[in-house]
Amino acid sequence: MFVAAIDCLPLGPDKLDGEEDVDAWMERHRAASDAWESMWDGVLRVQTEHHRRLLEWSATHPAADRVVREHLLGSIPWHVEPALLEEVAAHNLESFERAVLVTRISRSCRDGLTPTQARERYADALAAASQDERDYVERFLDEEMQSESIQTVLCRLAVDWVERAGSQTWRFLLNPGEARRYGRPREWLASQELVAALATRFATICLSALNLWEPEPASRYRVVRDLGWLHALLVHLPEVTEETRQRARLVVEDTRRSLATRSSAYGYPSNHSAWEENQRAEKLMATIMPLVTDPVPALPGRRTASLGDPQSIRFRQLADADEAVLVAYLDRHTGNDALVEEALLSFAARSYRKSLAFDDVLARHSAPQHTLLDLTLHLRRRLGGGPELRGSWAEIMLARPECPPELLRLLPAWSAVKARGPRYDTTHPAVAAYVSEVLGDSDAAWQRFAASPMSHAGPGAWHRLGDLLGAAVDGVAWPAPPPGR
């Protein structure tokens, strides 16, 4: 709460007579602050066409400016027109840079420098800052701000900023799949490309918070902090370096120690809130660790970093991705059917995954059955490649609980006919039944089908099973292979 309010709230009432007065003041202040926040939230949700005018007005009213900006960014980003959303996001990240400077200066003071010496050490950074930023930093160099309790907060300011941003201000930009209404994804004014680019910018800039992270003090009452910010950095960074992985592992290990300390001090969490906090921490640690550990040597070309822009990614990159990275990437881009289709195609290049099933990914698509038909119909253009990829796709389709005739007829003929049945030397029963049904008792049709131009490789390998069967039955010229890319 202290860090969230530090930019906008007075440090305390002018005159206090005792602890009861402090509590009463804080209660009044909290109620007024909640009412202020709620009012602006309602105004911005209703006046969606006037966001820029409201922001321009608030620029001259500091008490409103922070609230308006945070609501635009963190409460209703899908209603904000793209250019304005980008501006507000960039402005917000400037406040992170300010938090980084305060963190570095405060740690210098904690480690022995006087405020004057700290000013000298960071003179260049202060000179490059605006007057407002210098005034902000100067607030924390006053003698009143040098107490141990305040210094502890200020030395964590950058990390706390990112933690709060990950769970509040930047929550929906980092996890657009969470933006839902009545269970359905929100429609954004900003493009998916812009939202992804902003998330990448956040992770790249805020990576310095990971470098500034310090372990919790060795105390009986250690705090279990939220790891959502760390997960957000890892999945949105263009590249996760070994140094970043090492720092992330230290954060996870410190959280584990905090959980163990809490359990030993209190036993099983004594309230539902603490239990939920522990469960979230455990779940996040389980998600983060596969992103920062290499239990086996990475294969040549195996991608272990984050995956970048979903608009430019293709199935081969997804096939190379670690399973946990792929799941997190799909979660982050919920509602992106084009990405789901590339992920489905990736199973042809890497059909075995330890726990992620083809149908798990298919269920993420808005029209799962239609997309299977469409991908198979345009398989040469969408998948390409050699016999292994075609054969793998045919096997995946035939291994599903149901492979209806309308899908069977679209499979590459050679791959379908060569798909194995229960025994090594038999045809898959679904294919055998479909071919027998179409050709019937016509010897001529069977002979024509046996002489069809389907082949193991080359253009003839892409002939669709239904096309060749139809030509064999009708006695017409063989169709041309489907077009390529």
Coordinates of C-alpha atoms in Angstrom, one line a residue:
M1 CA 0.0 0.0 0.0
F2 CA 2.9 2.4 0.8
V3 CA 4.4 2.1 -2.6
A4 CA 1.1 2.3 -4.4
A5 CA 0.3 5.6 -2.7
I6 CA 3.8 7.1 -2.5
D7 CA 3.3 9.3 -5.6
C8 CA 0.0 10.7 -4.7
L9 CA -0.7 10.7 -1.0
P10 CA 0.6 13.0 1.8
L11 CA 3.0 11.2 4.2
G12 CA 0.6 11.9 7.1
P13 CA -1.5 14.4 8.9
D14 CA 0.1 17.6 10.0
K15 CA -0.7 17.0 13.7
L16 CA -1.2 13.7 15.5
D17 CA -2.0 13.3 19.1
G18 CA -1.7 9.5 19.3
E19 CA -2.1 6.2 17.7
E20 CA -5.8 6.4 17.6
D21 CA -5.6 9.7 15.6
V22 CA -3.3 8.0 13.1
D23 CA -5.8 5.1 12.6
A24 CA -8.7 7.5 12.3
W25 CA -6.8 9.6 9.7
M26 CA -5.8 6.6 7.7
E27 CA -9.4 5.3 7.7
R28 CA -10.7 8.7 6.5
H29 CA -7.9 8.9 3.9
R30 CA -8.6 5.4 2.6
A31 CA -12.3 6.1 2.2
A32 CA -11.7 9.3 0.4
S33 CA -9.1 7.7 -1.9
D34 CA -11.4 4.8 -2.7
A35 CA -14.3 7.2 -3.6
W36 CA -11.9 9.2 -5.8
E37 CA -10.7 6.1 -7.6
S38 CA -14.2 4.7 -8.1
M39 CA -15.5 8.0 -9.5
W40 CA -12.8 8.2 -12.1
D41 CA -13.3 4.5 -13.0
G42 CA -16.9 5.2 -13.7
V43 CA -16.3 8.4 -15.7
L44 CA -13.7 6.7 -17.9
R45 CA -15.8 3.6 -18.6
V46 CA -18.7 5.8 -19.8
Q47 CA -16.8 8.6 -21.6
T48 CA -14.8 6.3 -23.9
E49 CA -14.8 8.9 -26.7
H50 CA -13.3 11.6 -24.5
H51 CA -10.3 9.8 -23.0
R52 CA -7.8 12.1 -24.6
R53 CA -9.6 15.2 -23.5
L54 CA -9.9 13.9 -20.0
L55 CA -6.2 13.1 -19.9
E56 CA -5.3 16.5 -21.2
W57 CA -7.5 18.1 -18.5
S58 CA -6.0 15.9 -15.8
A59 CA -2.4 16.9 -16.8
T60 CA -3.0 20.3 -15.0
H61 CA -4.6 18.5 -12.0
P62 CA -2.0 16.3 -10.4
A63 CA -4.5 14.7 -8.0
A64 CA -6.5 13.4 -11.0
D65 CA -3.6 12.7 -13.5
R66 CA -2.3 9.5 -11.8
V67 CA -5.7 8.0 -11.3
V68 CA -6.9 8.7 -14.9
R69 CA -3.7 7.3 -16.4
E70 CA -3.8 4.1 -14.2
H71 CA -7.4 3.4 -15.0
L72 CA -6.8 3.8 -18.8
L73 CA -3.8 1.5 -18.6
G74 CA -5.0 -1.0 -15.9
S75 CA -8.8 -1.0 -15.8
I76 CA -10.1 -0.6 -19.3
P77 CA -7.1 -0.8 -21.8
W78 CA -9.4 -2.4 -24.4
H79 CA -11.4 0.8 -24.6
V80 CA -8.4 3.0 -25.2
E81 CA -7.6 4.0 -28.8
P82 CA -4.2 2.6 -29.8
A83 CA -2.1 5.8 -30.0
L84 CA -3.3 6.9 -26.7
L85 CA -2.7 3.5 -25.1
E86 CA 0.9 3.6 -26.3
E87 CA 1.4 7.1 -24.9
V88 CA 0.0 6.2 -21.5
A89 CA 2.1 3.0 -21.4
A90 CA 5.3 4.9 -22.2
H91 CA 4.5 7.6 -19.6
N92 CA 3.9 4.9 -17.0
L93 CA 7.3 3.2 -17.7
E94 CA 9.0 6.6 -17.1
S95 CA 7.8 6.3 -13.5
F96 CA 9.5 3.0 -13.3
E97 CA 12.8 4.6 -14.3
R98 CA 12.3 7.1 -11.5
A99 CA 11.7 4.2 -9.1
V100 CA 14.9 2.6 -10.2
L101 CA 16.9 5.8 -9.5
V102 CA 15.3 6.2 -6.0
T103 CA 16.2 2.5 -5.3
R104 CA 19.8 2.9 -6.3
I105 CA 20.2 6.1 -4.3
S106 CA 18.5 4.7 -1.2
R107 CA 20.7 1.6 -1.3
S108 CA 23.8 3.9 -1.5
C109 CA 22.5 5.7 1.7
R110 CA 21.8 2.3 3.4
D111 CA 25.3 1.2 2.6
G112 CA 26.9 4.2 4.2
L113 CA 26.8 7.2 1.9
T114 CA 25.3 10.5 3.2
P115 CA 22.5 12.1 1.2
T116 CA 25.1 14.6 -0.1
Q117 CA 27.4 11.9 -1.2
A118 CA 24.6 10.0 -2.9
R119 CA 23.6 13.1 -4.8
E120 CA 27.2 13.4 -6.0
R121 CA 27.4 9.7 -7.1
Y122 CA 24.2 10.0 -9.1
A123 CA 24.7 13.6 -10.3
D124 CA 24.7 12.7 -14.0
A125 CA 21.4 10.8 -13.7
L126 CA 19.8 13.6 -11.7
A127 CA 21.0 16.2 -14.2
A128 CA 19.4 14.3 -17.0
A129 CA 16.1 14.1 -15.2
S130 CA 13.3 16.6 -15.4
Q131 CA 12.7 19.1 -12.6
D132 CA 9.7 17.1 -11.4
E133 CA 11.7 13.9 -11.3
R134 CA 14.5 15.7 -9.3
D135 CA 12.0 17.1 -6.9
Y136 CA 10.6 13.6 -6.5
V137 CA 14.0 12.1 -5.7
E138 CA 14.9 14.9 -3.3
R139 CA 11.9 14.0 -1.2
F140 CA 13.6 10.8 -0.2
L141 CA 17.0 12.4 0.5
D142 CA 15.6 14.4 3.4
E143 CA 16.9 13.4 6.8
E144 CA 13.3 12.5 7.8
M145 CA 13.3 9.8 5.1
Q146 CA 16.5 8.1 6.4
S147 CA 14.8 5.9 9.1
E148 CA 15.4 2.2 8.8
S149 CA 11.8 1.3 8.1
I150 CA 11.4 3.8 5.3
Q151 CA 14.8 2.9 3.8
T152 CA 13.7 -0.7 3.7
V153 CA 10.7 0.3 1.5
L154 CA 12.7 2.6 -0.7
C155 CA 15.4 0.0 -1.3
R156 CA 12.7 -2.2 -2.8
L157 CA 10.9 0.5 -4.7
A158 CA 11.8 -0.7 -8.2
V159 CA 10.9 -4.3 -7.5
D160 CA 7.6 -3.3 -5.8
W161 CA 6.8 -1.1 -8.7
V162 CA 7.1 -4.0 -11.1
E163 CA 5.2 -6.3 -8.8
R164 CA 2.3 -3.9 -8.6
A165 CA 2.4 -3.3 -12.3
G166 CA 2.2 -7.0 -13.1
S167 CA -0.8 -7.6 -10.9
Q168 CA -2.6 -4.3 -11.5
T169 CA -1.5 -1.5 -13.8
W170 CA -0.2 -3.8 -16.6
R171 CA -2.2 -6.9 -15.8
F172 CA -4.3 -7.0 -19.0
L173 CA -1.6 -5.8 -21.3
L174 CA 0.7 -8.7 -20.1
N175 CA -2.2 -11.2 -20.0
P176 CA -4.8 -10.1 -22.5
G177 CA -6.5 -13.4 -22.2
E178 CA -7.7 -12.4 -18.8
A179 CA -9.7 -9.5 -20.3
R180 CA -13.1 -11.2 -20.6
R181 CA -16.7 -10.2 -20.3
Y182 CA -19.3 -12.9 -19.5
G183 CA -16.7 -15.5 -20.2
R184 CA -15.9 -14.2 -23.7
P185 CA -12.7 -12.3 -24.7
R186 CA -12.9 -8.5 -24.9
E187 CA -12.6 -6.8 -28.2
W188 CA -9.7 -4.4 -28.1
L189 CA -9.3 -1.2 -30.1
A190 CA -5.6 -1.8 -30.1
S191 CA -4.2 -4.6 -32.3
Q192 CA -2.8 -7.8 -31.0
E193 CA 0.6 -6.7 -32.4
L194 CA 0.5 -3.5 -30.4
V195 CA -0.5 -5.2 -27.2
A196 CA 2.3 -7.7 -27.7
A197 CA 4.8 -5.0 -28.5
L198 CA 3.9 -3.1 -25.3
A199 CA 4.3 -6.3 -23.2
T200 CA 7.7 -6.8 -24.7
R201 CA 8.7 -3.2 -24.0
F202 CA 7.5 -3.6 -20.4
A203 CA 9.6 -6.8 -19.9
T204 CA 12.7 -5.3 -21.6
I205 CA 12.7 -2.1 -19.5
C206 CA 11.6 -3.7 -16.3
L207 CA 14.3 -6.4 -16.4
S208 CA 16.5 -4.1 -14.4
A209 CA 14.1 -4.8 -11.4
L210 CA 15.2 -8.4 -11.5
N211 CA 18.8 -7.2 -11.4
L212 CA 18.0 -5.0 -8.4
W213 CA 16.1 -7.8 -6.5
E214 CA 17.5 -8.7 -3.1
P215 CA 16.5 -11.7 -0.9
E216 CA 14.2 -11.1 2.0
P217 CA 16.0 -10.5 5.4
A218 CA 16.5 -13.6 7.5
S219 CA 13.4 -13.2 9.7
R220 CA 10.9 -15.5 11.3
Y221 CA 8.1 -13.5 9.7
R222 CA 9.2 -13.6 6.0
V223 CA 6.8 -12.2 3.4
V224 CA 5.6 -14.5 0.6
R225 CA 5.6 -12.0 -2.3
D226 CA 3.8 -12.4 -5.6
L227 CA 5.8 -13.9 -8.5
G228 CA 3.5 -12.8 -11.2
W229 CA 5.9 -10.0 -12.2
L230 CA 8.8 -12.5 -12.7
H231 CA 6.7 -14.8 -14.8
A232 CA 5.6 -11.8 -16.9
L233 CA 9.2 -10.8 -17.6
L234 CA 10.3 -14.3 -18.6
V235 CA 7.4 -14.9 -21.0
H236 CA 7.6 -11.5 -22.7
L237 CA 11.4 -11.0 -23.0
P238 CA 12.6 -11.3 -26.6
E239 CA 15.5 -13.4 -25.2
V240 CA 16.1 -15.0 -21.8
T241 CA 19.8 -15.0 -21.0
E242 CA 21.6 -17.3 -18.7
E243 CA 22.1 -14.4 -16.3
T244 CA 18.4 -13.7 -16.2
R245 CA 17.6 -17.4 -15.6
Q246 CA 20.1 -17.5 -12.7
R247 CA 18.5 -14.4 -11.1
A248 CA 15.0 -15.8 -11.5
R249 CA 16.0 -19.1 -9.8
L250 CA 17.3 -17.0 -6.8
V251 CA 13.9 -15.3 -6.6
V252 CA 12.1 -18.6 -6.7
E253 CA 14.4 -20.2 -4.1
D254 CA 13.8 -17.2 -1.7
T255 CA 10.1 -17.6 -2.1
R256 CA 10.4 -21.3 -1.2
R257 CA 12.3 -20.3 1.9
S258 CA 9.6 -17.8 2.8
L259 CA 6.9 -20.5 2.4
A260 CA 8.8 -22.9 4.5
T261 CA 9.4 -20.2 7.2
R262 CA 5.7 -19.3 7.3
S263 CA 4.7 -22.9 7.6
S264 CA 7.2 -23.6 10.5
A265 CA 6.2 -20.4 12.3
Y266 CA 2.4 -20.7 11.9
G267 CA 1.8 -24.3 10.8
Y268 CA -0.8 -24.7 8.1
P269 CA -2.0 -21.3 6.8
S270 CA -4.5 -20.1 9.4
N271 CA -6.9 -18.3 7.0
H272 CA -8.2 -18.6 3.5
S273 CA -6.4 -15.6 2.2
A274 CA -3.0 -16.9 3.3
W275 CA -3.9 -20.3 1.9
E276 CA -4.7 -18.7 -1.5
E277 CA -1.5 -16.7 -1.4
N278 CA 0.5 -19.9 -0.8
Q279 CA -1.3 -21.8 -3.6
R280 CA -0.7 -19.0 -6.1
A281 CA 3.0 -18.9 -5.1
E282 CA 3.3 -22.6 -5.6
K283 CA 1.6 -22.5 -8.9
L284 CA 3.7 -19.7 -10.2
M285 CA 6.9 -21.4 -9.1
A286 CA 5.9 -24.5 -10.9
T287 CA 5.3 -22.4 -14.0
I288 CA 8.5 -20.4 -13.8
M289 CA 11.0 -23.1 -13.1
P290 CA 10.7 -24.9 -16.5
L291 CA 11.4 -21.5 -18.1
V292 CA 14.7 -21.0 -16.2
T293 CA 16.1 -24.5 -15.9
D294 CA 17.6 -26.8 -18.4
P295 CA 17.3 -30.3 -16.9
V296 CA 18.8 -31.9 -20.0
P297 CA 21.2 -30.4 -22.6
A298 CA 19.3 -28.4 -25.1
L299 CA 19.1 -29.8 -28.6
P300 CA 20.7 -27.8 -31.4
G301 CA 18.3 -25.1 -32.4
R302 CA 15.9 -25.9 -29.5
R303 CA 14.3 -22.6 -28.5
T304 CA 14.3 -21.9 -24.7
A305 CA 13.8 -18.2 -24.8
S306 CA 10.4 -16.4 -25.1
L307 CA 8.8 -16.5 -28.5
G308 CA 8.3 -12.9 -29.6
D309 CA 5.6 -11.5 -31.8
P310 CA 2.7 -14.0 -32.4
Q311 CA 2.0 -12.4 -35.8
S312 CA 5.4 -13.5 -37.2
I313 CA 5.8 -16.9 -35.5
R314 CA 5.4 -20.1 -37.5
F315 CA 4.8 -23.7 -36.5
R316 CA 8.5 -24.8 -36.7
Q317 CA 9.4 -22.3 -34.0
L318 CA 6.6 -23.5 -31.8
A319 CA 7.7 -27.1 -32.4
D320 CA 11.1 -26.2 -31.0
A321 CA 9.7 -24.4 -28.0
D322 CA 9.8 -25.9 -24.5
E323 CA 6.4 -27.2 -23.6
A324 CA 6.0 -24.9 -20.6
V325 CA 7.0 -21.9 -22.8
L326 CA 4.5 -22.9 -25.4
V327 CA 1.6 -23.2 -22.9
A328 CA 2.5 -19.9 -21.3
Y329 CA 2.7 -18.3 -24.8
L330 CA -0.7 -19.6 -25.8
D331 CA -2.2 -18.5 -22.4
R332 CA -0.8 -15.0 -23.0
H333 CA -2.4 -14.8 -26.4
T334 CA -5.8 -16.3 -25.7
G335 CA -8.2 -15.7 -28.5
N336 CA -5.5 -15.6 -31.2
D337 CA -6.9 -18.3 -33.6
A338 CA -4.0 -17.8 -36.1
L339 CA -1.5 -18.6 -33.3
V340 CA -3.5 -21.7 -32.3
E341 CA -3.5 -23.0 -35.9
E342 CA 0.3 -22.7 -36.0
A343 CA 0.5 -24.5 -32.7
L344 CA -1.6 -27.3 -34.1
L345 CA 0.6 -27.6 -37.2
S346 CA 3.6 -27.7 -34.8
F347 CA 2.5 -31.2 -33.7
A348 CA 3.4 -32.5 -37.2
A349 CA 7.0 -31.5 -36.5
R350 CA 7.0 -32.6 -32.9
S351 CA 4.1 -35.0 -32.4
Y352 CA 5.2 -36.1 -28.9
R353 CA 4.9 -33.8 -26.0
K354 CA 5.0 -35.0 -22.4
S355 CA 1.7 -33.6 -21.2
L356 CA 0.3 -31.2 -23.9
A357 CA -2.1 -33.0 -26.1
F358 CA -3.2 -32.0 -29.6
D359 CA -6.8 -31.7 -28.6
D360 CA -5.8 -29.5 -25.6
V361 CA -4.5 -26.9 -28.1
L362 CA -7.4 -27.5 -30.5
A363 CA -9.9 -26.6 -27.7
R364 CA -8.3 -23.1 -27.6
H365 CA -9.6 -22.4 -31.1
S366 CA -13.0 -20.6 -31.6
A367 CA -14.0 -23.0 -34.3
P368 CA -12.1 -26.2 -33.7
Q369 CA -13.8 -28.6 -36.2
H370 CA -13.8 -26.0 -38.9
T371 CA -10.1 -25.3 -38.5
L372 CA -9.2 -28.9 -38.7
L373 CA -10.9 -29.1 -42.1
D374 CA -9.4 -25.9 -43.3
L375 CA -5.8 -26.8 -42.2
T376 CA -6.1 -30.2 -43.9
L377 CA -7.6 -28.7 -47.1
H378 CA -4.7 -26.2 -47.4
L379 CA -2.1 -28.5 -45.9
R380 CA 0.4 -28.0 -48.7
R381 CA 0.3 -24.3 -48.3
R382 CA 0.1 -24.2 -44.5
L383 CA 2.5 -27.1 -43.6
G384 CA 4.6 -27.9 -46.6
G385 CA 7.7 -30.0 -46.0
G386 CA 8.5 -33.6 -46.8
P387 CA 6.9 -37.0 -46.2
E388 CA 7.5 -37.0 -42.5
L389 CA 5.4 -33.9 -41.9
R390 CA 2.5 -35.1 -44.1
G391 CA 2.6 -38.6 -42.6
S392 CA 2.6 -37.2 -39.0
W393 CA -0.3 -34.9 -39.7
A394 CA -2.3 -37.8 -41.2
E395 CA -1.5 -40.0 -38.2
I396 CA -2.6 -37.2 -35.8
M397 CA -5.9 -36.9 -37.6
L398 CA -6.5 -40.6 -37.6
A399 CA -5.5 -41.0 -34.0
R400 CA -8.2 -38.6 -32.8
P401 CA -11.4 -40.1 -31.3
E402 CA -13.3 -39.2 -34.4
C403 CA -12.0 -38.7 -38.0
P404 CA -15.2 -38.1 -40.0
P405 CA -15.4 -38.7 -43.8
E406 CA -15.3 -35.0 -44.6
L407 CA -11.8 -34.9 -42.9
L408 CA -10.6 -38.2 -44.3
R409 CA -11.2 -37.1 -47.9
L410 CA -8.9 -34.1 -47.4
L411 CA -5.9 -36.1 -46.2
P412 CA -2.9 -36.5 -48.5
A413 CA -3.7 -39.8 -50.3
W414 CA -0.3 -41.5 -50.0
S415 CA 0.0 -40.6 -46.3
A416 CA -3.5 -41.8 -45.6
V417 CA -3.2 -45.1 -47.4
K418 CA 0.2 -45.8 -45.8
A419 CA -1.0 -45.0 -42.3
R420 CA -0.6 -48.1 -40.3
G421 CA -3.5 -50.2 -38.9
P422 CA -3.4 -52.4 -35.8
R423 CA -0.7 -54.5 -37.3
Y424 CA 2.5 -53.4 -39.0
D425 CA 1.4 -54.5 -42.5
T426 CA -2.2 -53.3 -42.4
T427 CA -3.9 -50.1 -43.5
H428 CA -5.6 -47.9 -40.9
P429 CA -9.2 -49.2 -40.5
A430 CA -10.8 -45.8 -40.9
V431 CA -9.0 -45.3 -44.3
A432 CA -9.7 -48.8 -45.5
A433 CA -13.4 -48.5 -44.6
Y434 CA -13.7 -45.1 -46.4
V435 CA -11.9 -46.2 -49.6
S436 CA -14.0 -49.4 -49.7
E437 CA -17.2 -47.4 -49.3
V438 CA -16.3 -44.9 -52.1
L439 CA -15.0 -47.4 -54.6
G440 CA -17.6 -50.0 -53.8
D441 CA -17.7 -53.1 -56.1
S442 CA -16.4 -51.4 -59.2
D443 CA -13.3 -53.3 -60.4
A444 CA -12.6 -50.5 -62.9
A445 CA -12.7 -47.9 -60.1
W446 CA -10.3 -49.9 -58.0
Q447 CA -7.9 -50.3 -60.9
R448 CA -8.0 -46.6 -61.7
F449 CA -7.4 -45.7 -58.1
A450 CA -4.4 -48.1 -58.0
A451 CA -3.0 -46.3 -61.1
S452 CA -3.6 -42.8 -59.6
P453 CA -0.7 -40.3 -59.6
M454 CA -0.3 -40.3 -55.8
S455 CA 3.3 -40.6 -54.7
H456 CA 5.6 -40.7 -51.7
A457 CA 7.2 -37.4 -52.5
G458 CA 7.0 -34.5 -55.0
P459 CA 3.8 -32.7 -56.1
G460 CA 1.9 -36.1 -56.3
A461 CA 2.3 -36.5 -52.6
W462 CA -0.2 -33.7 -52.0
H463 CA -3.1 -35.2 -53.9
R464 CA -6.1 -35.4 -51.6
L465 CA -7.6 -38.8 -51.0
G466 CA -11.1 -37.7 -51.8
D467 CA -10.1 -36.0 -55.1
L468 CA -8.4 -39.2 -56.4
L469 CA -11.2 -41.5 -55.2
G470 CA -13.7 -39.2 -56.9
A471 CA -11.8 -39.2 -60.2
A472 CA -11.4 -43.0 -60.0
V473 CA -15.1 -43.5 -59.6
D474 CA -16.1 -41.0 -62.3
G475 CA -13.5 -42.1 -64.7
V476 CA -12.3 -38.5 -65.4
A477 CA -8.9 -37.0 -65.7
W478 CA -6.8 -36.8 -62.5
P479 CA -7.0 -33.4 -60.8
A480 CA -3.9 -31.2 -60.4
P481 CA -2.2 -31.3 -57.0
P482 CA -3.2 -28.6 -54.5
P483 CA -1.3 -25.4 -54.9
G484 CA 1.8 -24.8 -52.8
R485 CA 2.8 -21.7 -50.8

